[in-house]
Tab-separated table of C-alpha atoms in Angstrom:
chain	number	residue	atom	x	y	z
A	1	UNK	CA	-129.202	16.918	100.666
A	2	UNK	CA	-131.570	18.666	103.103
A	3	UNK	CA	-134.703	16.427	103.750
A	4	UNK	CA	-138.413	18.145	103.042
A	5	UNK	CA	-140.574	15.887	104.081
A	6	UNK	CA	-141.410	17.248	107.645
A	7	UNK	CA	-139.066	14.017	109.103
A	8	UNK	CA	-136.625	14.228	112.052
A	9	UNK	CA	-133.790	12.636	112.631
A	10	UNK	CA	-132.522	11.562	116.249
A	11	UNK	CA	-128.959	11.106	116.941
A	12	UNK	CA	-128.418	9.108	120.209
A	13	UNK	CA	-125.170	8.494	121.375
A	14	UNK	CA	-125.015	5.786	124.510
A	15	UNK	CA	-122.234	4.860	126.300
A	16	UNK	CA	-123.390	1.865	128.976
A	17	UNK	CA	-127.103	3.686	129.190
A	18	UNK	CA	-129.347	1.346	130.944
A	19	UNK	CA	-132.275	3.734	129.902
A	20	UNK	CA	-131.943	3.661	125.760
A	21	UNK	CA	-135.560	1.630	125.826
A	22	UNK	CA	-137.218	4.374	127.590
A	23	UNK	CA	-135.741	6.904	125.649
A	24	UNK	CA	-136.320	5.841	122.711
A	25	UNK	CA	-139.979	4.393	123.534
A	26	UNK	CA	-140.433	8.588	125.010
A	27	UNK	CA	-139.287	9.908	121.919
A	28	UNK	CA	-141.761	7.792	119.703
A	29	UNK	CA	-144.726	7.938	122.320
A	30	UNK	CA	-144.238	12.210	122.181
A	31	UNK	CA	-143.865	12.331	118.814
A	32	UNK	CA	-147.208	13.838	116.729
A	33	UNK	CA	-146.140	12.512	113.790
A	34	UNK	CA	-143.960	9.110	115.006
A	35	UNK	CA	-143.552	7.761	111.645
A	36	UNK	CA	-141.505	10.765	110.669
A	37	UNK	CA	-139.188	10.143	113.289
A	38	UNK	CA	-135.977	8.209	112.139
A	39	UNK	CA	-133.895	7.431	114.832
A	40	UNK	CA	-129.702	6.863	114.932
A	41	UNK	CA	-128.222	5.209	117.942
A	42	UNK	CA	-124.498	4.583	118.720
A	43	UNK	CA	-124.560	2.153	121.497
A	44	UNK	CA	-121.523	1.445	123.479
A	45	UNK	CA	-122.031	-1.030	126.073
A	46	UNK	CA	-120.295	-4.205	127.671
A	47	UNK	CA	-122.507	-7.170	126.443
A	48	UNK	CA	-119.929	-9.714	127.679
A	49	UNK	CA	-116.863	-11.886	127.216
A	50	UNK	CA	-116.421	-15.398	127.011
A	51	UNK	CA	-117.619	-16.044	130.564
A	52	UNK	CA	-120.182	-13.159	130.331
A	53	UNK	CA	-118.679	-10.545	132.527
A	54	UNK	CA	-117.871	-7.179	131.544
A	55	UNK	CA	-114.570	-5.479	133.010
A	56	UNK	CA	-115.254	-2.068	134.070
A	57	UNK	CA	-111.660	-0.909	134.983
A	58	UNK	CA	-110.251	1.334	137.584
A	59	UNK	CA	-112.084	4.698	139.437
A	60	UNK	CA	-110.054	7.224	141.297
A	61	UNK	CA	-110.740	6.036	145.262
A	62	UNK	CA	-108.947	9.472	146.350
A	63	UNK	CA	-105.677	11.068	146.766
A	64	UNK	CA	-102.764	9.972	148.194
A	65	UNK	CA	-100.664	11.917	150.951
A	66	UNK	CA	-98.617	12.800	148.151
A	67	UNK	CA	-101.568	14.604	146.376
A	68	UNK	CA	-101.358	11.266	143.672
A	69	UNK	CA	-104.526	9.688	142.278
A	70	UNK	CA	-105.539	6.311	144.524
A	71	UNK	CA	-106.819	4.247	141.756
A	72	UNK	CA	-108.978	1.388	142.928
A	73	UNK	CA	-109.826	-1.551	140.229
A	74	UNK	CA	-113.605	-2.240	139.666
A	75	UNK	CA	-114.904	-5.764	139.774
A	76	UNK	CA	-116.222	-7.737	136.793
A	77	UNK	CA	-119.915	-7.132	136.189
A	78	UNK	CA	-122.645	-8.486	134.410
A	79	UNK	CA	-123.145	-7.174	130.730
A	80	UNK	CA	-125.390	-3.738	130.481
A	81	UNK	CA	-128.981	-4.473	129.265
A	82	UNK	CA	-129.089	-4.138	125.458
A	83	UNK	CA	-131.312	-1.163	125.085
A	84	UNK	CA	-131.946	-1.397	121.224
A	85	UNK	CA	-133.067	-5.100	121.593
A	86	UNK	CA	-135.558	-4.271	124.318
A	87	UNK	CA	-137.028	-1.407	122.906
């Protein structure tokens, strides 16, 4: 059903955004009205394994003389900052 109650809804989709907190603490501070502002956020971050690293995978480091991708493997990395929890 369409809402008519002068709300809006904010869909947020964040893939390994270290800046959620901010957004979401810019969307609330510019809002007029910030109480009809319902927010939905799809977060997907690394928050850790078992030893707390997060794997971030390969990057393409170039070309080869070939004209194949050089893939280079990332190193483990801390988690990402959970932006829901800090906002």
């Amino acid at each position: 059903p369409i809402r008519t109650d002068d709300s809006i809804f904010l869909s947020v989709a964040a893939f390994r955004e270290h800046l959620l907190d901010e957004t979401l603490s810019s969307a609330f501070g510019s809002a007029t009205h910030p109480d009809k502002l319902f927010v939905g956020v799809v977060v997907n971050n690394c928050f850790g394994n078992e030893e707390g690293e997060c794997q971030d995978g390969v990057y393409v480091a170039g070309k080869d003389r070939n004209g194949r991708d050089k893939l280079k493997k990332l190193e483990n990395g801390i988690p990402d900052r959970n932006g829901i929890e800090v906002f």
